[in-house]
XYZ file of C-alpha atoms in Angstrom:
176
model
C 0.000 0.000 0.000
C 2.805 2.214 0.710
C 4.853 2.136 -2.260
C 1.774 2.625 -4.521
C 0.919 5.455 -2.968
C 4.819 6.805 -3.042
C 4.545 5.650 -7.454
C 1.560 7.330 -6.862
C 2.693 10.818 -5.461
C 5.739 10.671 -7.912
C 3.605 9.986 -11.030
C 1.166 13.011 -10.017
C 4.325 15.244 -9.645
C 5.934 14.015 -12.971
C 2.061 14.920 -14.118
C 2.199 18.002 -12.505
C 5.488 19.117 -14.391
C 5.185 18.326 -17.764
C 1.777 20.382 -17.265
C 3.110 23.537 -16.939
C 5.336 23.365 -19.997
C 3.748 24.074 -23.596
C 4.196 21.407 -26.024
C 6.474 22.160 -29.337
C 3.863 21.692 -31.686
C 1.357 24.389 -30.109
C 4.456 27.028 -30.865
C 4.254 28.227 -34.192
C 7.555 29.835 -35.299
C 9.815 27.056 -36.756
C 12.972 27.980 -34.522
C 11.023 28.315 -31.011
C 9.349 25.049 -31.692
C 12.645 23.330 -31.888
C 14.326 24.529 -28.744
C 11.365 23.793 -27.161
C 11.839 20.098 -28.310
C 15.124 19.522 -27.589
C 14.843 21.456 -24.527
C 11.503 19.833 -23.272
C 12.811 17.184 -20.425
C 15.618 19.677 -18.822
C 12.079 22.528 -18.578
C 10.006 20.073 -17.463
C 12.199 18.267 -15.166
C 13.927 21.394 -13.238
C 11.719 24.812 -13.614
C 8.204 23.665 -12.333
C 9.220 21.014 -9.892
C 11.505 23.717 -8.307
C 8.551 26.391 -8.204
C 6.224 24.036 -7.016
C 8.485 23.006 -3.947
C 9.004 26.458 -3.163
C 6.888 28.151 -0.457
C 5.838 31.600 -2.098
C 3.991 33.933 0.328
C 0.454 33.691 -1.243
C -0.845 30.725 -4.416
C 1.287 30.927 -7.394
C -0.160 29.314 -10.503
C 1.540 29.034 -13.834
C -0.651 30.070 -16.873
C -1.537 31.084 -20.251
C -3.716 33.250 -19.292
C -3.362 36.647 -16.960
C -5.504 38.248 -14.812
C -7.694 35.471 -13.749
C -10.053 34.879 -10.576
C -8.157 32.610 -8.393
C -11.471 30.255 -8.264
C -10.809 30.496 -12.364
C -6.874 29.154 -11.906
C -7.619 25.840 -11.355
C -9.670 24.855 -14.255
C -7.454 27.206 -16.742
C -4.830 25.793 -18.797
C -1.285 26.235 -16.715
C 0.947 25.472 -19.325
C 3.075 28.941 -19.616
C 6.677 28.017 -19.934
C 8.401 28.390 -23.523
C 10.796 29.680 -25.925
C 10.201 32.731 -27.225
C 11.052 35.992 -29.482
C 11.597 39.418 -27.948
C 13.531 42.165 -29.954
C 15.312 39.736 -31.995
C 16.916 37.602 -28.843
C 15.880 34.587 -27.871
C 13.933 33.944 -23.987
C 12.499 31.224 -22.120
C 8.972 33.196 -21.342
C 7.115 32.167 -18.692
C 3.676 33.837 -17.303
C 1.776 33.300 -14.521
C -1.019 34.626 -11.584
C 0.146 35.283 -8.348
C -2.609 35.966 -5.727
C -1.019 38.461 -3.557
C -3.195 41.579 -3.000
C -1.069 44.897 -2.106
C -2.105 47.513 -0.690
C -2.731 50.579 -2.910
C -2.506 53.118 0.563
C 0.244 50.925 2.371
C 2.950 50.345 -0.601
C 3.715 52.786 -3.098
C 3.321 51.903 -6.844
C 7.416 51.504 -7.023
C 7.673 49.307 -4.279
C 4.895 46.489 -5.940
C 7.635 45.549 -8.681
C 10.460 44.975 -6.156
C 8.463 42.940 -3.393
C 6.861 40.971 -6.436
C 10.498 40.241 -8.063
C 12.012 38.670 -4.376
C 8.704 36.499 -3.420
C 8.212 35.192 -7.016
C 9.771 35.987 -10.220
C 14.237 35.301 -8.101
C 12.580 31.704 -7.215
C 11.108 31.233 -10.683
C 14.388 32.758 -12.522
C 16.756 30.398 -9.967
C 14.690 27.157 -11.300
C 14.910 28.395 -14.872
C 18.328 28.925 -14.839
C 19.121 25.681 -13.580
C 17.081 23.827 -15.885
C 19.116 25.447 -18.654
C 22.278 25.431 -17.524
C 25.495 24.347 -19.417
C 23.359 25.020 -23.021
C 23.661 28.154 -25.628
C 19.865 29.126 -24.837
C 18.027 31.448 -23.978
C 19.582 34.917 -24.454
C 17.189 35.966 -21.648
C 14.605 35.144 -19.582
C 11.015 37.435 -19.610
C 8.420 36.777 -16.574
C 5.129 38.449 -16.649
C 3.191 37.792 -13.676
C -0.089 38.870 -12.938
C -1.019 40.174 -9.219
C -3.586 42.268 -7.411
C -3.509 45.841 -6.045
C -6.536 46.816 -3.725
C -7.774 50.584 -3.276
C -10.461 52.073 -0.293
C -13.897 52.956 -2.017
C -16.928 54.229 -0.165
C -18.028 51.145 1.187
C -14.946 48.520 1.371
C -11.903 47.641 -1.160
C -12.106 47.546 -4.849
C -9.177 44.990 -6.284
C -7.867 45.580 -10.081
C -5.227 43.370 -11.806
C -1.541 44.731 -12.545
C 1.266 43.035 -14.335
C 4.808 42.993 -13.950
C 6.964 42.136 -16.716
C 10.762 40.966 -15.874
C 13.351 40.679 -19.057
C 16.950 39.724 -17.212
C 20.166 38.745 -19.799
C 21.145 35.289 -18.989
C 24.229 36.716 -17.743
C 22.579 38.816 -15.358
C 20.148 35.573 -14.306
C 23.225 33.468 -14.155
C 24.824 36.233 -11.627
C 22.195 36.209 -9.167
């Protein structure tokens, strides 16, 4: 009973893994498509197995798609991680939702980048890095995360989404 339920838990994280990495054939440029084959088992075997074991402050969910409801995150497709174009250099992209909600009156619109960068995007860059290390690829990395900024109304809070986009050189990601 035990050591089905340990194949068990270590087929579900496998699972879990490969889920958050897009498949080659649902990229459409020729070039990205290919580094995202050869590349495949290093993403899925390092970069979401590492963000999943770590312990970020509030639910961090990979995905294709930003801005969502956390009850939404679940049932939405999670696979964000893959190669990608941006001005003519090569990144591993990956987007996701972060449910943190900060304070419109208690941090200041400059601070939101820096507090979302340590608690999220450093432990999703340190995986990614890993998971790529000792190849030619990418050029950089770009995160875009999706999180929550709450403002007083008359008569309670009012939440809106904001985004953060991070685009670090891979010498700069390899660095920290």
């Amino acid at each position: 009973m035990r050591a089905s339920s340990i194949l068990f838990c270590a087929f579900l994280l496998q699972a879990l893994a490969a889920a958050q990495v897009l498949s080659p054939e649902e990229i459409g440029d020729p070039q990205m498509s290919a580094l995202q084959r050869k590349y495949l088992g290093r993403i899925e075997a390092q970069s979401p197995r590492q963000a999943a074991a770590h312990s970020f402050p509030y639910h961090f969910y990979f995905s294709r798609t930003l801005d969502l409801a956390e009850k939404e995150q679940p049932r939405s497709d999670q696979r964000s991680a893959q190669f990608d174009r941006y001005q003519d250099q090569t990144v591993l992209k990956i987007t996701g939702n972060y449910f943190a909600s900060y304070s419109a009156e208690l941090m200041k619109p400059e601070e939101r980048p820096g507090k979302l960068t340590r608690n999220v995007m450093f432990p999703l860059l340190q995986a990614s890095v890993k998971a790529l290390e000792n190849t030619d690829v990418p050029q950089a990395f770009a995160l875009e995360i999706s999180h929550h900024v709450r403002k007083k109304c008359p008569g309670g809070f009012i939440g809106s989404a904001s985004k953060c986009l991070l685009i670090l050189p891979r010498d700069s990601a390899q660095r920290l």
